[in-house]
Amino acid sequence: MSAWCISRYFLGSTVSIIEARRFVTTFLKGWPDVATAELIVSELATNAIRHSASGRFGGRFLVTIRGDAGRLWIAVLDEGGPGRPRIFPEYPDLEGGRGLRIVSEMAAEWGVLGDHRGRTVWASLNDASRAQRQDC
Ligand SMILES: Nc1ncnc2c1ncn2[C@@H]1O[C@H](COP(=O)(O)OP(=O)(O)OP(=O)(O)O)[C@@H](O)[C@H]1O
Ligand SMILES: [Mg+2]
């Protein structure tokens, strides 16, 4: 069974969140968990813009979705910065702190790669059996 992947850069502005969601839903059309994938990319893209250098003028972020061995992998590569993605304690304040918790609860696994020069925040979903669309 061959893996597939697709990536696209987006400008680091809020309008790109809608575009990133559309990118995922269009590509995964018909896949049973498309709403979860959409929510995940929305949270990760929002974070890239809000919390990393991707949100600066001229910044961008890269969305990758990959299907491999029954797994769907969704990742957002940002342009880094001093802050790190972290899950806040159980009770977030009114300002936020929910996004990564939601992602961690919906995903089979999630994690962070990279450093201040650029971080990839990724989440995987199981049962990508129907997500086989094309070869990489
Ligand atoms: N891509 C990122 N780069 C750097 N820091 C990040 C990144 N994503 C998240 N963080 C850090 O992790 C914290 C938790 O992220 P989370 O998405 O859970 O909450 P939030 O973005 O603050 O609020 P919201 O509930 O609106 O998502 C953020 O406040 C931020 O400090
Ligand atoms: Mg967030």
PDB file of C-alpha atoms and ligand atoms in Angstrom:
ATOM      1  CA  MET A   1       0.000   0.000   0.000  1.00  0.00           C
ATOM      2  CA  SER A   2       1.687   3.211  -1.053  1.00  0.00           C
ATOM      3  CA  ALA A   3       1.847   6.346   0.992  1.00  0.00           C
ATOM      4  CA  TRP A   4       0.755   9.705  -0.298  1.00  0.00           C
ATOM      5  CA  CYS A   5       1.345  13.245   0.795  1.00  0.00           C
ATOM      6  CA  ILE A   6       0.450  16.744  -0.230  1.00  0.00           C
ATOM      7  CA  SER A   7       1.752  20.079   1.030  1.00  0.00           C
ATOM      8  CA  ARG A   8       0.932  23.708   0.470  1.00  0.00           C
ATOM      9  CA  TYR A   9       2.253  27.004   1.741  1.00  0.00           C
ATOM     10  CA  PHE A  10      -0.112  29.659   3.040  1.00  0.00           C
ATOM     11  CA  LEU A  11       0.485  33.296   3.893  1.00  0.00           C
ATOM     12  CA  GLY A  12       0.607  33.909   7.619  1.00  0.00           C
ATOM     13  CA  SER A  13      -2.616  35.886   7.798  1.00  0.00           C
ATOM     14  CA  THR A  14      -5.946  34.959   9.318  1.00  0.00           C
ATOM     15  CA  VAL A  15      -7.663  34.549   5.963  1.00  0.00           C
ATOM     16  CA  SER A  16      -5.305  31.633   5.370  1.00  0.00           C
ATOM     17  CA  ILE A  17      -6.984  29.655   8.134  1.00  0.00           C
ATOM     18  CA  ILE A  18     -10.081  29.314   5.982  1.00  0.00           C
ATOM     19  CA  GLU A  19      -7.930  28.430   2.998  1.00  0.00           C
ATOM     20  CA  ALA A  20      -6.046  25.777   4.967  1.00  0.00           C
ATOM     21  CA  ARG A  21      -9.335  24.272   6.115  1.00  0.00           C
ATOM     22  CA  ARG A  22     -10.606  24.228   2.554  1.00  0.00           C
ATOM     23  CA  PHE A  23      -7.367  22.650   1.368  1.00  0.00           C
ATOM     24  CA  VAL A  24      -7.878  19.773   3.810  1.00  0.00           C
ATOM     25  CA  THR A  25     -11.588  19.288   3.233  1.00  0.00           C
ATOM     26  CA  THR A  26     -11.218  19.378  -0.527  1.00  0.00           C
ATOM     27  CA  PHE A  27      -8.415  16.896  -0.591  1.00  0.00           C
ATOM     28  CA  LEU A  28     -10.022  14.563   1.968  1.00  0.00           C
ATOM     29  CA  LYS A  29     -13.501  14.818   0.517  1.00  0.00           C
ATOM     30  CA  GLY A  30     -15.376  11.622   1.330  1.00  0.00           C
ATOM     31  CA  TRP A  31     -13.009  10.594   4.078  1.00  0.00           C
ATOM     32  CA  PRO A  32     -15.009   9.725   7.237  1.00  0.00           C
ATOM     33  CA  ASP A  33     -13.063  11.912   9.647  1.00  0.00           C
ATOM     34  CA  VAL A  34     -12.709  14.989   7.495  1.00  0.00           C
ATOM     35  CA  ALA A  35     -14.316  17.234  10.128  1.00  0.00           C
ATOM     36  CA  THR A  36     -11.690  16.218  12.680  1.00  0.00           C
ATOM     37  CA  ALA A  37      -8.904  16.815  10.207  1.00  0.00           C
ATOM     38  CA  GLU A  38     -10.378  20.223   9.432  1.00  0.00           C
ATOM     39  CA  LEU A  39     -10.570  21.172  13.091  1.00  0.00           C
ATOM     40  CA  ILE A  40      -6.991  20.089  13.681  1.00  0.00           C
ATOM     41  CA  VAL A  41      -5.568  22.049  10.776  1.00  0.00           C
ATOM     42  CA  SER A  42      -7.597  25.046  11.852  1.00  0.00           C
ATOM     43  CA  GLU A  43      -6.148  24.993  15.375  1.00  0.00           C
ATOM     44  CA  LEU A  44      -2.583  24.376  14.208  1.00  0.00           C
ATOM     45  CA  ALA A  45      -2.711  27.052  11.511  1.00  0.00           C
ATOM     46  CA  THR A  46      -4.207  29.535  13.956  1.00  0.00           C
ATOM     47  CA  ASN A  47      -1.397  28.811  16.379  1.00  0.00           C
ATOM     48  CA  ALA A  48       1.249  29.210  13.694  1.00  0.00           C
ATOM     49  CA  ILE A  49      -0.089  32.668  12.890  1.00  0.00           C
ATOM     50  CA  ARG A  50      -0.732  33.731  16.465  1.00  0.00           C
ATOM     51  CA  HIS A  51       2.265  32.261  18.262  1.00  0.00           C
ATOM     52  CA  SER A  52       5.108  31.949  15.746  1.00  0.00           C
ATOM     53  CA  ALA A  53       7.026  34.137  13.326  1.00  0.00           C
ATOM     54  CA  SER A  54       4.676  32.918  10.587  1.00  0.00           C
ATOM     55  CA  GLY A  55       2.294  35.624  11.726  1.00  0.00           C
ATOM     56  CA  ARG A  56       4.751  38.414  11.003  1.00  0.00           C
ATOM     57  CA  PHE A  57       4.522  40.468   7.823  1.00  0.00           C
ATOM     58  CA  GLY A  58       5.617  38.234   4.963  1.00  0.00           C
ATOM     59  CA  GLY A  59       5.416  35.108   7.113  1.00  0.00           C
ATOM     60  CA  ARG A  60       3.957  31.843   5.940  1.00  0.00           C
ATOM     61  CA  PHE A  61       3.267  28.319   7.098  1.00  0.00           C
ATOM     62  CA  LEU A  62       3.249  24.949   5.390  1.00  0.00           C
ATOM     63  CA  VAL A  63       0.403  22.460   5.741  1.00  0.00           C
ATOM     64  CA  THR A  64       1.148  18.823   4.983  1.00  0.00           C
ATOM     65  CA  ILE A  65      -1.301  15.950   4.999  1.00  0.00           C
ATOM     66  CA  ARG A  66      -0.027  12.443   4.535  1.00  0.00           C
ATOM     67  CA  GLY A  67      -1.639   9.028   4.432  1.00  0.00           C
ATOM     68  CA  ASP A  68       0.433   6.035   5.382  1.00  0.00           C
ATOM     69  CA  ALA A  69      -0.336   2.547   6.732  1.00  0.00           C
ATOM     70  CA  GLY A  70      -3.796   3.288   8.080  1.00  0.00           C
ATOM     71  CA  ARG A  71      -2.834   6.659   9.465  1.00  0.00           C
ATOM     72  CA  LEU A  72      -3.543  10.210   8.452  1.00  0.00           C
ATOM     73  CA  TRP A  73      -0.885  12.720   9.471  1.00  0.00           C
ATOM     74  CA  ILE A  74      -1.612  16.448   9.545  1.00  0.00           C
ATOM     75  CA  ALA A  75       1.218  18.872  10.132  1.00  0.00           C
ATOM     76  CA  VAL A  76       1.804  22.600  10.169  1.00  0.00           C
ATOM     77  CA  LEU A  77       5.341  23.885   9.807  1.00  0.00           C
ATOM     78  CA  ASP A  78       5.749  27.418  11.113  1.00  0.00           C
ATOM     79  CA  GLU A  79       8.594  29.906  11.083  1.00  0.00           C
ATOM     80  CA  GLY A  80       9.535  29.435  14.717  1.00  0.00           C
ATOM     81  CA  GLY A  81      10.222  31.968  17.418  1.00  0.00           C
ATOM     82  CA  PRO A  82      10.942  31.952  21.135  1.00  0.00           C
ATOM     83  CA  GLY A  83       7.683  30.334  22.294  1.00  0.00           C
ATOM     84  CA  ARG A  84       6.946  26.625  22.282  1.00  0.00           C
ATOM     85  CA  PRO A  85       3.685  24.775  21.803  1.00  0.00           C
ATOM     86  CA  ARG A  86       2.459  23.412  25.118  1.00  0.00           C
ATOM     87  CA  ILE A  87      -0.753  22.165  26.586  1.00  0.00           C
ATOM     88  CA  PHE A  88      -2.062  24.391  29.318  1.00  0.00           C
ATOM     89  CA  PRO A  89      -3.324  22.989  32.609  1.00  0.00           C
ATOM     90  CA  GLU A  90      -6.761  21.436  32.750  1.00  0.00           C
ATOM     91  CA  TYR A  91      -8.709  24.646  33.214  1.00  0.00           C
ATOM     92  CA  PRO A  92      -7.790  27.223  30.615  1.00  0.00           C
ATOM     93  CA  ASP A  93      -8.650  30.862  31.163  1.00  0.00           C
ATOM     94  CA  LEU A  94     -11.087  32.823  29.078  1.00  0.00           C
ATOM     95  CA  GLU A  95      -8.318  34.020  26.795  1.00  0.00           C
ATOM     96  CA  GLY A  96      -7.628  30.605  25.311  1.00  0.00           C
ATOM     97  CA  GLY A  97      -5.444  27.615  25.947  1.00  0.00           C
ATOM     98  CA  ARG A  98      -7.899  25.112  24.525  1.00  0.00           C
ATOM     99  CA  GLY A  99      -6.625  24.513  21.016  1.00  0.00           C
ATOM    100  CA  LEU A 100      -3.811  22.065  21.619  1.00  0.00           C
ATOM    101  CA  ARG A 101      -5.780  20.274  24.315  1.00  0.00           C
ATOM    102  CA  ILE A 102      -8.578  19.673  21.821  1.00  0.00           C
ATOM    103  CA  VAL A 103      -6.069  18.531  19.212  1.00  0.00           C
ATOM    104  CA  SER A 104      -4.448  16.142  21.689  1.00  0.00           C
ATOM    105  CA  GLU A 105      -7.826  14.687  22.611  1.00  0.00           C
ATOM    106  CA  MET A 106      -8.941  14.197  19.018  1.00  0.00           C
ATOM    107  CA  ALA A 107      -5.668  12.882  17.648  1.00  0.00           C
ATOM    108  CA  ALA A 108      -4.290   9.391  18.093  1.00  0.00           C
ATOM    109  CA  GLU A 109      -0.917  11.024  18.599  1.00  0.00           C
ATOM    110  CA  TRP A 110       0.491  14.504  18.323  1.00  0.00           C
ATOM    111  CA  GLY A 111       3.838  16.149  18.766  1.00  0.00           C
ATOM    112  CA  VAL A 112       6.240  18.952  17.978  1.00  0.00           C
ATOM    113  CA  LEU A 113       9.416  18.847  15.918  1.00  0.00           C
ATOM    114  CA  GLY A 114      11.986  21.566  15.339  1.00  0.00           C
ATOM    115  CA  ASP A 115      13.141  24.597  17.266  1.00  0.00           C
ATOM    116  CA  HIS A 116      13.098  28.409  17.255  1.00  0.00           C
ATOM    117  CA  ARG A 117      13.980  28.420  13.540  1.00  0.00           C
ATOM    118  CA  GLY A 118      10.788  26.578  12.656  1.00  0.00           C
ATOM    119  CA  ARG A 119       8.495  24.071  14.326  1.00  0.00           C
ATOM    120  CA  THR A 120       6.261  21.383  12.959  1.00  0.00           C
ATOM    121  CA  VAL A 121       3.238  20.670  15.084  1.00  0.00           C
ATOM    122  CA  TRP A 122       1.674  17.411  13.941  1.00  0.00           C
ATOM    123  CA  ALA A 123      -1.275  15.200  14.778  1.00  0.00           C
ATOM    124  CA  SER A 124      -2.223  11.785  13.488  1.00  0.00           C
ATOM    125  CA  LEU A 125      -5.574  10.105  13.072  1.00  0.00           C
ATOM    126  CA  ASN A 126      -6.044   6.378  12.722  1.00  0.00           C
ATOM    127  CA  ASP A 127      -7.934   4.536  10.023  1.00  0.00           C
ATOM    128  CA  ALA A 128      -6.729   6.347   6.949  1.00  0.00           C
ATOM    129  CA  SER A 129      -7.716   3.287   4.951  1.00  0.00           C
ATOM    130  CA  ARG A 130     -10.071   5.336   2.892  1.00  0.00           C
ATOM    131  CA  ALA A 131      -7.633   8.183   2.521  1.00  0.00           C
ATOM    132  CA  GLN A 132      -5.549   6.580  -0.169  1.00  0.00           C
ATOM    133  CA  ARG A 133      -5.769   9.010  -2.986  1.00  0.00           C
ATOM    134  CA  GLN A 134      -2.510   9.053  -4.850  1.00  0.00           C
ATOM    135  CA  ASP A 135       1.149   8.201  -4.598  1.00  0.00           C
ATOM    136  CA  CYS A 136       3.643  10.682  -3.176  1.00  0.00           C
TER     137      CYS A 136
HETATM  138  N1  LIG B   1       3.116  27.019  16.752  1.00  0.00           N
HETATM  139  C1  LIG B   1       3.400  27.499  17.978  1.00  0.00           C
HETATM  140  N2  LIG B   1       4.575  28.146  18.221  1.00  0.00           N
HETATM  141  C2  LIG B   1       4.877  28.629  19.439  1.00  0.00           C
HETATM  142  N3  LIG B   1       4.058  28.497  20.521  1.00  0.00           N
HETATM  143  C3  LIG B   1       2.889  27.865  20.352  1.00  0.00           C
HETATM  144  C4  LIG B   1       2.488  27.335  19.079  1.00  0.00           C
HETATM  145  N4  LIG B   1       1.283  26.755  19.229  1.00  0.00           N
HETATM  146  C5  LIG B   1       0.953  26.919  20.493  1.00  0.00           C
HETATM  147  N5  LIG B   1       1.897  27.589  21.195  1.00  0.00           N
HETATM  148  C6  LIG B   1       1.903  27.903  22.626  1.00  0.00           C
HETATM  149  O1  LIG B   1       1.112  26.932  23.271  1.00  0.00           O
HETATM  150  C7  LIG B   1       0.037  27.577  23.963  1.00  0.00           C
HETATM  151  C8  LIG B   1      -1.177  26.695  23.922  1.00  0.00           C
HETATM  152  O2  LIG B   1      -1.735  26.674  22.615  1.00  0.00           O
HETATM  153  P1  LIG B   1      -3.297  26.494  22.470  1.00  0.00           P
HETATM  154  O3  LIG B   1      -3.612  26.404  21.032  1.00  0.00           O
HETATM  155  O4  LIG B   1      -3.721  25.352  23.332  1.00  0.00           O
HETATM  156  O5  LIG B   1      -3.922  27.795  23.128  1.00  0.00           O
HETATM  157  P2  LIG B   1      -4.053  29.266  22.555  1.00  0.00           P
HETATM  158  O6  LIG B   1      -3.647  29.301  21.133  1.00  0.00           O
HETATM  159  O7  LIG B   1      -3.346  30.159  23.511  1.00  0.00           O
HETATM  160  O8  LIG B   1      -5.613  29.558  22.680  1.00  0.00           O
HETATM  161  P3  LIG B   1      -6.828  28.893  21.840  1.00  0.00           P
HETATM  162  O9  LIG B   1      -7.677  28.208  22.863  1.00  0.00           O
HETATM  163  O10 LIG B   1      -7.504  30.049  21.192  1.00  0.00           O
HETATM  164  O11 LIG B   1      -6.228  27.928  20.866  1.00  0.00           O
HETATM  165  C9  LIG B   1      -0.117  28.923  23.306  1.00  0.00           C
HETATM  166  O12 LIG B   1      -0.692  29.885  24.174  1.00  0.00           O
HETATM  167  C10 LIG B   1       1.306  29.263  22.943  1.00  0.00           C
HETATM  168  O13 LIG B   1       1.983  29.785  24.073  1.00  0.00           O
HETATM  169 MG    MG B   2      -4.479  27.950  19.769  1.00  0.00          MG
END
